[in-house]
């Protein structure tokens, strides 16, 4: 492993402004999430979101990272840390892998890389899935 952010299948990296096209495409492919159908979003909303994510500061260990397949360099999803409780040692995480890239081990490896960072570097002791 060349980096703490790279595994055999995936590399975790910052969201880049040009990632908006992949996120828009994946949202169209994924259909209803959790039994709920979301309203359609404009291309501009995806552009603005990706631009915002590209420059956002890490706030209290809350962040979002892009999940990229190491074999192809293709963006396959995101992983993030949310709702942190640094004093009590817990945080909440979420993982989203696009429909066409599921069941290939990407989510598992992305979560392992995130947990390794949060437990070893940030000293959290517990994680909950959003």
mmCIF file of N, CA and C in Angstrom:
data_model
loop_
_atom_site.group_PDB
_atom_site.id
_atom_site.type_symbol
_atom_site.label_atom_id
_atom_site.label_comp_id
_atom_site.label_asym_id
_atom_site.label_seq_id
_atom_site.Cartn_x
_atom_site.Cartn_y
_atom_site.Cartn_z
ATOM 1 N N UNK A 1 0.846 -1.172 0.000
ATOM 2 C CA UNK A 1 0.000 0.000 0.000
ATOM 3 C C UNK A 1 0.893 1.237 0.000
ATOM 4 N N UNK A 2 0.718 2.092 -0.995
ATOM 5 C CA UNK A 2 1.563 3.257 -1.157
ATOM 6 C C UNK A 2 1.171 4.406 -0.238
ATOM 7 N N UNK A 3 -0.078 4.444 0.193
ATOM 8 C CA UNK A 3 -0.586 5.550 0.986
ATOM 9 C C UNK A 3 -1.590 5.030 1.999
ATOM 10 N N UNK A 4 -1.798 5.790 3.059
ATOM 11 C CA UNK A 4 -2.815 5.429 4.047
ATOM 12 C C UNK A 4 -4.213 5.535 3.463
ATOM 13 N N UNK A 5 -4.342 6.237 2.370
ATOM 14 C CA UNK A 5 -5.649 6.460 1.742
ATOM 15 C C UNK A 5 -5.896 5.535 0.557
ATOM 16 N N UNK A 6 -4.956 4.619 0.290
ATOM 17 C CA UNK A 6 -5.079 3.725 -0.860
ATOM 18 C C UNK A 6 -5.036 2.274 -0.411
ATOM 19 N N UNK A 7 -5.997 1.503 -0.896
ATOM 20 C CA UNK A 7 -6.031 0.068 -0.647
ATOM 21 C C UNK A 7 -5.795 -0.679 -1.946
ATOM 22 N N UNK A 8 -6.167 -1.956 -1.974
ATOM 23 C CA UNK A 8 -6.019 -2.750 -3.193
ATOM 24 C C UNK A 8 -7.042 -2.369 -4.254
ATOM 25 N N UNK A 9 -8.262 -2.033 -3.812
ATOM 26 C CA UNK A 9 -9.348 -1.753 -4.744
ATOM 27 C C UNK A 9 -9.663 -0.265 -4.899
ATOM 28 N N UNK A 10 -9.510 0.509 -3.818
ATOM 29 C CA UNK A 10 -9.937 1.905 -3.857
ATOM 30 C C UNK A 10 -8.880 2.850 -3.313
ATOM 31 N N UNK A 11 -9.049 4.103 -3.725
ATOM 32 C CA UNK A 11 -8.265 5.201 -3.180
ATOM 33 C C UNK A 11 -9.263 6.246 -2.708
ATOM 34 N N UNK A 12 -9.072 6.733 -1.491
ATOM 35 C CA UNK A 12 -9.901 7.819 -0.982
ATOM 36 C C UNK A 12 -9.172 9.119 -1.279
ATOM 37 N N UNK A 13 -9.917 10.079 -1.814
ATOM 38 C CA UNK A 13 -9.316 11.358 -2.178
ATOM 39 C C UNK A 13 -10.344 12.461 -1.987
ATOM 40 N N UNK A 14 -9.885 13.687 -2.068
ATOM 41 C CA UNK A 14 -10.788 14.833 -1.972
ATOM 42 C C UNK A 14 -11.719 14.861 -3.183
ATOM 43 N N UNK A 15 -12.910 15.394 -2.978
ATOM 44 C CA UNK A 15 -13.834 15.617 -4.084
ATOM 45 C C UNK A 15 -13.305 16.786 -4.901
ATOM 46 N N UNK A 16 -13.260 16.618 -6.214
ATOM 47 C CA UNK A 16 -12.799 17.654 -7.135
ATOM 48 C C UNK A 16 -13.990 18.266 -7.858
ATOM 49 N N UNK A 17 -13.890 19.526 -8.270
ATOM 50 C CA UNK A 17 -15.015 20.166 -8.958
ATOM 51 C C UNK A 17 -15.507 19.396 -10.190
ATOM 52 N N UNK A 18 -14.603 18.769 -10.926
ATOM 53 C CA UNK A 18 -15.003 18.031 -12.130
ATOM 54 C C UNK A 18 -15.727 16.717 -11.837
ATOM 55 N N UNK A 19 -15.790 16.315 -10.588
ATOM 56 C CA UNK A 19 -16.480 15.077 -10.210
ATOM 57 C C UNK A 19 -17.995 15.187 -10.351
ATOM 58 N N UNK A 20 -18.508 16.404 -10.524
ATOM 59 C CA UNK A 20 -19.958 16.593 -10.542
ATOM 60 C C UNK A 20 -20.644 15.741 -11.602
ATOM 61 N N UNK A 21 -20.001 15.518 -12.746
ATOM 62 C CA UNK A 21 -20.650 14.740 -13.803
ATOM 63 C C UNK A 21 -20.873 13.291 -13.378
ATOM 64 N N UNK A 22 -19.901 12.718 -12.688
ATOM 65 C CA UNK A 22 -20.060 11.341 -12.198
ATOM 66 C C UNK A 22 -21.159 11.270 -11.150
ATOM 67 N N UNK A 23 -21.189 12.236 -10.221
ATOM 68 C CA UNK A 23 -22.225 12.223 -9.188
ATOM 69 C C UNK A 23 -23.615 12.373 -9.803
ATOM 70 N N UNK A 24 -23.763 13.217 -10.801
ATOM 71 C CA UNK A 24 -25.054 13.395 -11.467
ATOM 72 C C UNK A 24 -25.466 12.107 -12.186
ATOM 73 N N UNK A 25 -24.533 11.474 -12.861
ATOM 74 C CA UNK A 25 -24.813 10.226 -13.582
ATOM 75 C C UNK A 25 -25.211 9.116 -12.605
ATOM 76 N N UNK A 26 -24.500 9.007 -11.492
ATOM 77 C CA UNK A 26 -24.806 7.963 -10.518
ATOM 78 C C UNK A 26 -26.160 8.178 -9.864
ATOM 79 N N UNK A 27 -26.514 9.413 -9.613
ATOM 80 C CA UNK A 27 -27.813 9.701 -9.000
ATOM 81 C C UNK A 27 -28.937 9.265 -9.930
ATOM 82 N N UNK A 28 -28.758 9.480 -11.230
ATOM 83 C CA UNK A 28 -29.768 9.053 -12.193
ATOM 84 C C UNK A 28 -29.856 7.536 -12.272
ATOM 85 N N UNK A 29 -28.734 6.843 -12.125
ATOM 86 C CA UNK A 29 -28.700 5.383 -12.231
ATOM 87 C C UNK A 29 -29.206 4.674 -10.988
ATOM 88 N N UNK A 30 -29.086 5.325 -9.825
ATOM 89 C CA UNK A 30 -29.370 4.644 -8.564
ATOM 90 C C UNK A 30 -30.852 4.446 -8.271
ATOM 91 N N UNK A 31 -31.724 5.281 -8.784
ATOM 92 C CA UNK A 31 -33.153 5.145 -8.503
ATOM 93 C C UNK A 31 -33.456 5.484 -7.054
ATOM 94 N N UNK A 32 -34.575 4.953 -6.507
ATOM 95 C CA UNK A 32 -34.975 5.276 -5.135
ATOM 96 C C UNK A 32 -33.934 4.835 -4.111
ATOM 97 N N UNK A 33 -33.713 5.668 -3.100
ATOM 98 C CA UNK A 33 -32.763 5.357 -2.034
ATOM 99 C C UNK A 33 -33.521 5.108 -0.750
ATOM 100 N N UNK A 34 -33.304 3.954 -0.162
ATOM 101 C CA UNK A 34 -33.954 3.638 1.096
ATOM 102 C C UNK A 34 -35.474 3.675 0.978
ATOM 103 N N UNK A 35 -35.999 3.285 -0.193
ATOM 104 C CA UNK A 35 -37.440 3.292 -0.390
ATOM 105 C C UNK A 35 -38.020 4.673 -0.646
ATOM 106 N N UNK A 36 -37.147 5.670 -0.830
ATOM 107 C CA UNK A 36 -37.605 7.047 -1.017
ATOM 108 C C UNK A 36 -37.108 7.554 -2.365
ATOM 109 N N UNK A 37 -38.010 8.150 -3.118
ATOM 110 C CA UNK A 37 -37.647 8.723 -4.404
ATOM 111 C C UNK A 37 -37.339 10.201 -4.217
ATOM 112 N N UNK A 38 -36.117 10.617 -4.559
ATOM 113 C CA UNK A 38 -35.720 12.018 -4.434
ATOM 114 C C UNK A 38 -36.162 12.801 -5.666
ATOM 115 N N UNK A 39 -36.346 14.103 -5.474
ATOM 116 C CA UNK A 39 -36.658 14.980 -6.594
ATOM 117 C C UNK A 39 -35.456 15.077 -7.527
ATOM 118 N N UNK A 40 -35.696 15.267 -8.809
ATOM 119 C CA UNK A 40 -34.576 15.442 -9.743
ATOM 120 C C UNK A 40 -33.778 16.704 -9.380
ATOM 121 N N UNK A 41 -32.475 16.651 -9.625
ATOM 122 C CA UNK A 41 -31.603 17.801 -9.377
ATOM 123 C C UNK A 41 -31.041 18.307 -10.685
ATOM 124 N N UNK A 42 -30.767 19.579 -10.727
ATOM 125 C CA UNK A 42 -30.194 20.182 -11.927
ATOM 126 C C UNK A 42 -28.689 19.907 -11.996
ATOM 127 N N UNK A 43 -28.165 19.998 -13.205
ATOM 128 C CA UNK A 43 -26.719 19.868 -13.392
ATOM 129 C C UNK A 43 -25.995 20.926 -12.578
ATOM 130 N N UNK A 44 -26.557 22.127 -12.517
ATOM 131 C CA UNK A 44 -25.930 23.219 -11.769
ATOM 132 C C UNK A 44 -25.850 22.897 -10.279
ATOM 133 N N UNK A 45 -26.846 22.208 -9.741
ATOM 134 C CA UNK A 45 -26.790 21.861 -8.313
ATOM 135 C C UNK A 45 -25.657 20.877 -8.041
ATOM 136 N N UNK A 46 -25.407 19.942 -8.963
ATOM 137 C CA UNK A 46 -24.280 19.021 -8.809
ATOM 138 C C UNK A 46 -22.957 19.759 -8.948
ATOM 139 N N UNK A 47 -22.886 20.696 -9.903
ATOM 140 C CA UNK A 47 -21.668 21.501 -10.061
ATOM 141 C C UNK A 47 -21.363 22.282 -8.787
ATOM 142 N N UNK A 48 -22.384 22.938 -8.250
ATOM 143 C CA UNK A 48 -22.201 23.752 -7.043
ATOM 144 C C UNK A 48 -21.806 22.883 -5.858
ATOM 145 N N UNK A 49 -22.431 21.721 -5.714
ATOM 146 C CA UNK A 49 -22.108 20.827 -4.599
ATOM 147 C C UNK A 49 -20.657 20.363 -4.690
ATOM 148 N N UNK A 50 -20.233 19.922 -5.878
ATOM 149 C CA UNK A 50 -18.853 19.442 -6.041
ATOM 150 C C UNK A 50 -17.855 20.571 -5.797
ATOM 151 N N UNK A 51 -18.163 21.768 -6.288
ATOM 152 C CA UNK A 51 -17.291 22.916 -6.054
ATOM 153 C C UNK A 51 -17.173 23.207 -4.562
ATOM 154 N N UNK A 52 -18.294 23.175 -3.867
ATOM 155 C CA UNK A 52 -18.290 23.426 -2.416
ATOM 156 C C UNK A 52 -17.488 22.366 -1.673
ATOM 157 N N UNK A 53 -17.676 21.093 -2.043
ATOM 158 C CA UNK A 53 -16.947 20.002 -1.389
ATOM 159 C C UNK A 53 -15.447 20.105 -1.635
ATOM 160 N N UNK A 54 -15.069 20.610 -2.799
ATOM 161 C CA UNK A 54 -13.648 20.706 -3.158
ATOM 162 C C UNK A 54 -12.888 21.703 -2.300
ATOM 163 N N UNK A 55 -13.575 22.679 -1.730
ATOM 164 C CA UNK A 55 -12.886 23.719 -0.959
ATOM 165 C C UNK A 55 -13.297 23.752 0.524
ATOM 166 N N UNK A 56 -14.205 22.881 0.920
ATOM 167 C CA UNK A 56 -14.684 22.904 2.297
ATOM 168 C C UNK A 56 -13.568 22.508 3.275
ATOM 169 N N UNK A 57 -13.526 23.171 4.405
ATOM 170 C CA UNK A 57 -12.565 22.838 5.458
ATOM 171 C C UNK A 57 -13.106 21.664 6.282
ATOM 172 N N UNK A 58 -12.210 20.820 6.747
ATOM 173 C CA UNK A 58 -12.603 19.730 7.638
ATOM 174 C C UNK A 58 -13.030 20.354 8.957
ATOM 175 N N UNK A 59 -14.279 20.167 9.315
ATOM 176 C CA UNK A 59 -14.843 20.789 10.502
ATOM 177 C C UNK A 59 -15.091 19.741 11.577
ATOM 178 N N UNK A 60 -14.255 19.730 12.610
ATOM 179 C CA UNK A 60 -14.482 18.834 13.741
ATOM 180 C C UNK A 60 -14.553 17.369 13.302
ATOM 181 N N UNK A 61 -13.647 16.968 12.424
ATOM 182 C CA UNK A 61 -13.567 15.602 11.904
ATOM 183 C C UNK A 61 -14.783 15.188 11.095
ATOM 184 N N UNK A 62 -15.521 16.146 10.557
ATOM 185 C CA UNK A 62 -16.637 15.850 9.654
ATOM 186 C C UNK A 62 -16.187 16.197 8.238
ATOM 187 N N UNK A 63 -16.225 15.206 7.344
ATOM 188 C CA UNK A 63 -15.727 15.403 5.989
ATOM 189 C C UNK A 63 -16.322 14.372 5.038
ATOM 190 N N UNK A 64 -16.164 14.610 3.754
ATOM 191 C CA UNK A 64 -16.582 13.676 2.710
ATOM 192 C C UNK A 64 -15.400 13.466 1.777
ATOM 193 N N UNK A 65 -15.171 12.208 1.386
ATOM 194 C CA UNK A 65 -14.101 11.866 0.453
ATOM 195 C C UNK A 65 -14.677 11.100 -0.734
ATOM 196 N N UNK A 66 -14.064 11.273 -1.879
ATOM 197 C CA UNK A 66 -14.435 10.508 -3.067
ATOM 198 C C UNK A 66 -13.792 9.130 -2.972
ATOM 199 N N UNK A 67 -14.484 8.122 -3.465
ATOM 200 C CA UNK A 67 -13.969 6.755 -3.535
ATOM 201 C C UNK A 67 -13.690 6.471 -5.006
ATOM 202 N N UNK A 68 -12.432 6.201 -5.294
ATOM 203 C CA UNK A 68 -11.984 5.995 -6.670
ATOM 204 C C UNK A 68 -11.455 4.573 -6.813
ATOM 205 N N UNK A 69 -11.839 3.875 -7.869
ATOM 206 C CA UNK A 69 -11.325 2.530 -8.138
ATOM 207 C C UNK A 69 -9.863 2.633 -8.557
ATOM 208 N N UNK A 70 -8.983 1.904 -7.900
ATOM 209 C CA UNK A 70 -7.553 1.998 -8.223
ATOM 210 C C UNK A 70 -7.247 1.419 -9.602
ATOM 211 N N UNK A 71 -7.975 0.399 -10.016
ATOM 212 C CA UNK A 71 -7.692 -0.247 -11.301
ATOM 213 C C UNK A 71 -8.005 0.656 -12.486
ATOM 214 N N UNK A 72 -9.053 1.485 -12.359
ATOM 215 C CA UNK A 72 -9.502 2.282 -13.501
ATOM 216 C C UNK A 72 -9.383 3.782 -13.288
ATOM 217 N N UNK A 73 -9.247 4.224 -12.030
ATOM 218 C CA UNK A 73 -9.233 5.651 -11.730
ATOM 219 C C UNK A 73 -10.619 6.264 -11.770
ATOM 220 N N UNK A 74 -11.641 5.435 -11.906
ATOM 221 C CA UNK A 74 -13.023 5.913 -12.006
ATOM 222 C C UNK A 74 -13.604 6.203 -10.624
ATOM 223 N N UNK A 75 -14.343 7.290 -10.517
ATOM 224 C CA UNK A 75 -15.051 7.627 -9.289
ATOM 225 C C UNK A 75 -16.205 6.647 -9.125
ATOM 226 N N UNK A 76 -16.258 5.944 -7.985
ATOM 227 C CA UNK A 76 -17.300 4.938 -7.776
ATOM 228 C C UNK A 76 -18.242 5.286 -6.629
ATOM 229 N N UNK A 77 -17.913 6.300 -5.830
ATOM 230 C CA UNK A 77 -18.794 6.672 -4.725
ATOM 231 C C UNK A 77 -18.151 7.658 -3.780
ATOM 232 N N UNK A 78 -18.738 7.746 -2.587
ATOM 233 C CA UNK A 78 -18.212 8.625 -1.540
ATOM 234 C C UNK A 78 -18.289 7.926 -0.196
ATOM 235 N N UNK A 79 -17.465 8.404 0.719
ATOM 236 C CA UNK A 79 -17.495 7.960 2.109
ATOM 237 C C UNK A 79 -17.299 9.208 2.960
ATOM 238 N N UNK A 80 -17.951 9.255 4.102
ATOM 239 C CA UNK A 80 -17.829 10.449 4.921
ATOM 240 C C UNK A 80 -18.007 10.189 6.398
ATOM 241 N N UNK A 81 -17.557 11.146 7.162
ATOM 242 C CA UNK A 81 -17.693 11.140 8.615
ATOM 243 C C UNK A 81 -18.621 12.290 8.993
ATOM 244 N N UNK A 82 -19.615 11.998 9.819
ATOM 245 C CA UNK A 82 -20.617 12.989 10.195
ATOM 246 C C UNK A 82 -20.926 12.860 11.681
ATOM 247 N N UNK A 83 -21.504 13.894 12.233
ATOM 248 C CA UNK A 83 -21.944 13.869 13.636
ATOM 249 C C UNK A 83 -20.895 13.235 14.540
ATOM 250 N N UNK A 84 -19.896 13.981 14.854
ATOM 251 C CA UNK A 84 -18.817 13.466 15.701
ATOM 252 C C UNK A 84 -19.042 13.826 17.162
ATOM 253 N N UNK A 85 -18.575 12.958 18.023
ATOM 254 C CA UNK A 85 -18.580 13.198 19.459
ATOM 255 C C UNK A 85 -17.180 12.967 19.996
ATOM 256 N N UNK A 86 -16.258 13.911 19.753
ATOM 257 C CA UNK A 86 -14.859 13.689 20.118
ATOM 258 C C UNK A 86 -14.646 13.429 21.611
ATOM 259 N N UNK A 87 -15.431 14.070 22.451
ATOM 260 C CA UNK A 87 -15.242 13.878 23.895
ATOM 261 C C UNK A 87 -15.662 12.480 24.338
ATOM 262 N N UNK A 88 -16.681 11.928 23.679
ATOM 263 C CA UNK A 88 -17.123 10.585 24.038
ATOM 264 C C UNK A 88 -16.544 9.512 23.116
ATOM 265 N N UNK A 89 -15.829 9.921 22.050
ATOM 266 C CA UNK A 89 -15.097 8.977 21.216
ATOM 267 C C UNK A 89 -15.899 8.278 20.130
ATOM 268 N N UNK A 90 -17.000 8.853 19.681
ATOM 269 C CA UNK A 90 -17.782 8.209 18.629
ATOM 270 C C UNK A 90 -17.939 9.138 17.429
ATOM 271 N N UNK A 91 -18.222 8.539 16.287
ATOM 272 C CA UNK A 91 -18.564 9.301 15.088
ATOM 273 C C UNK A 91 -19.510 8.472 14.233
ATOM 274 N N UNK A 92 -20.181 9.146 13.329
ATOM 275 C CA UNK A 92 -21.110 8.502 12.422
ATOM 276 C C UNK A 92 -20.524 8.566 11.019
ATOM 277 N N UNK A 93 -20.652 7.481 10.273
ATOM 278 C CA UNK A 93 -20.119 7.452 8.920
ATOM 279 C C UNK A 93 -21.208 7.077 7.930
ATOM 280 N N UNK A 94 -20.968 7.427 6.665
ATOM 281 C CA UNK A 94 -21.846 6.959 5.601
ATOM 282 C C UNK A 94 -20.996 6.570 4.405
ATOM 283 N N UNK A 95 -21.535 5.663 3.613
ATOM 284 C CA UNK A 95 -20.852 5.196 2.411
ATOM 285 C C UNK A 95 -21.905 5.061 1.310
ATOM 286 N N UNK A 96 -21.557 5.560 0.130
ATOM 287 C CA UNK A 96 -22.425 5.412 -1.029
ATOM 288 C C UNK A 96 -21.574 4.957 -2.198
ATOM 289 N N UNK A 97 -21.942 3.825 -2.767
ATOM 290 C CA UNK A 97 -21.274 3.315 -3.967
ATOM 291 C C UNK A 97 -22.334 3.252 -5.064
ATOM 292 N N UNK A 98 -21.988 3.739 -6.246
ATOM 293 C CA UNK A 98 -22.955 3.781 -7.340
ATOM 294 C C UNK A 98 -23.397 2.366 -7.729
ATOM 295 N N UNK A 99 -24.600 2.277 -8.275
ATOM 296 C CA UNK A 99 -25.233 0.986 -8.562
ATOM 297 C C UNK A 99 -24.354 0.068 -9.415
ATOM 298 N N UNK A 100 -23.716 0.598 -10.421
ATOM 299 C CA UNK A 100 -22.908 -0.234 -11.309
ATOM 300 C C UNK A 100 -21.592 -0.723 -10.716
ATOM 301 N N UNK A 101 -21.255 -0.243 -9.530
ATOM 302 C CA UNK A 101 -19.974 -0.607 -8.911
ATOM 303 C C UNK A 101 -20.135 -1.375 -7.598
ATOM 304 N N UNK A 102 -21.337 -1.750 -7.277
ATOM 305 C CA UNK A 102 -21.577 -2.461 -6.014
ATOM 306 C C UNK A 102 -21.172 -3.920 -6.124
ATOM 307 N N UNK A 103 -20.956 -4.530 -4.954
ATOM 308 C CA UNK A 103 -20.618 -5.947 -4.815
ATOM 309 C C UNK A 103 -19.255 -6.295 -5.428
ATOM 310 N N UNK A 104 -18.339 -5.326 -5.323
ATOM 311 C CA UNK A 104 -16.971 -5.530 -5.810
ATOM 312 C C UNK A 104 -15.946 -5.282 -4.709
ATOM 313 N N UNK A 105 -16.419 -5.068 -3.491
ATOM 314 C CA UNK A 105 -15.513 -4.846 -2.369
ATOM 315 C C UNK A 105 -15.110 -3.402 -2.157
ATOM 316 N N UNK A 106 -15.615 -2.484 -2.972
ATOM 317 C CA UNK A 106 -15.240 -1.080 -2.847
ATOM 318 C C UNK A 106 -15.698 -0.473 -1.519
ATOM 319 N N UNK A 107 -16.931 -0.728 -1.146
ATOM 320 C CA UNK A 107 -17.471 -0.146 0.097
ATOM 321 C C UNK A 107 -16.709 -0.676 1.306
ATOM 322 N N UNK A 108 -16.476 -1.962 1.342
ATOM 323 C CA UNK A 108 -15.759 -2.562 2.475
ATOM 324 C C UNK A 108 -14.388 -1.937 2.639
ATOM 325 N N UNK A 109 -13.638 -1.861 1.545
ATOM 326 C CA UNK A 109 -12.291 -1.311 1.647
ATOM 327 C C UNK A 109 -12.298 0.173 1.986
ATOM 328 N N UNK A 110 -13.246 0.934 1.423
ATOM 329 C CA UNK A 110 -13.333 2.366 1.736
ATOM 330 C C UNK A 110 -13.625 2.578 3.216
ATOM 331 N N UNK A 111 -14.514 1.786 3.775
ATOM 332 C CA UNK A 111 -14.843 1.913 5.204
ATOM 333 C C UNK A 111 -13.650 1.516 6.062
ATOM 334 N N UNK A 112 -12.934 0.473 5.686
ATOM 335 C CA UNK A 112 -11.739 0.069 6.447
ATOM 336 C C UNK A 112 -10.711 1.203 6.458
ATOM 337 N N UNK A 113 -10.470 1.837 5.319
ATOM 338 C CA UNK A 113 -9.516 2.954 5.258
ATOM 339 C C UNK A 113 -9.986 4.122 6.128
ATOM 340 N N UNK A 114 -11.271 4.433 6.079
ATOM 341 C CA UNK A 114 -11.818 5.511 6.910
ATOM 342 C C UNK A 114 -11.703 5.167 8.394
ATOM 343 N N UNK A 115 -12.068 3.955 8.775
ATOM 344 C CA UNK A 115 -11.989 3.550 10.185
ATOM 345 C C UNK A 115 -10.549 3.564 10.681
ATOM 346 N N UNK A 116 -9.631 3.097 9.854
ATOM 347 C CA UNK A 116 -8.215 3.107 10.236
ATOM 348 C C UNK A 116 -7.765 4.534 10.563
ATOM 349 N N UNK A 117 -8.148 5.492 9.738
ATOM 350 C CA UNK A 117 -7.792 6.890 9.984
ATOM 351 C C UNK A 117 -8.459 7.413 11.258
ATOM 352 N N UNK A 118 -9.753 7.213 11.375
ATOM 353 C CA UNK A 118 -10.484 7.776 12.515
ATOM 354 C C UNK A 118 -10.068 7.135 13.839
ATOM 355 N N UNK A 119 -9.803 5.837 13.846
ATOM 356 C CA UNK A 119 -9.413 5.163 15.087
ATOM 357 C C UNK A 119 -7.938 5.406 15.428
ATOM 358 N N UNK A 120 -7.055 5.229 14.459
ATOM 359 C CA UNK A 120 -5.624 5.335 14.734
ATOM 360 C C UNK A 120 -5.135 6.773 14.813
ATOM 361 N N UNK A 121 -5.606 7.631 13.917
ATOM 362 C CA UNK A 121 -5.097 9.004 13.865
ATOM 363 C C UNK A 121 -5.905 9.979 14.709
ATOM 364 N N UNK A 122 -7.209 9.793 14.734
ATOM 365 C CA UNK A 122 -8.075 10.734 15.448
ATOM 366 C C UNK A 122 -8.512 10.218 16.814
ATOM 367 N N UNK A 123 -8.193 8.978 17.126
ATOM 368 C CA UNK A 123 -8.424 8.374 18.448
ATOM 369 C C UNK A 123 -9.892 8.187 18.828
ATOM 370 N N UNK A 124 -10.761 8.001 17.823
ATOM 371 C CA UNK A 124 -12.141 7.643 18.132
ATOM 372 C C UNK A 124 -12.165 6.157 18.497
ATOM 373 N N UNK A 125 -13.191 5.755 19.241
ATOM 374 C CA UNK A 125 -13.284 4.345 19.651
ATOM 375 C C UNK A 125 -14.517 3.650 19.116
ATOM 376 N N UNK A 126 -15.478 4.397 18.576
ATOM 377 C CA UNK A 126 -16.732 3.793 18.154
ATOM 378 C C UNK A 126 -17.253 4.496 16.906
ATOM 379 N N UNK A 127 -17.854 3.708 16.028
ATOM 380 C CA UNK A 127 -18.435 4.266 14.798
ATOM 381 C C UNK A 127 -19.848 3.715 14.623
ATOM 382 N N UNK A 128 -20.724 4.566 14.130
ATOM 383 C CA UNK A 128 -22.089 4.167 13.823
ATOM 384 C C UNK A 128 -22.324 4.485 12.358
ATOM 385 N N UNK A 129 -23.134 3.667 11.700
ATOM 386 C CA UNK A 129 -23.465 3.927 10.297
ATOM 387 C C UNK A 129 -24.723 4.767 10.219
ATOM 388 N N UNK A 130 -24.650 5.798 9.406
ATOM 389 C CA UNK A 130 -25.776 6.708 9.229
ATOM 390 C C UNK A 130 -26.900 6.013 8.503
#
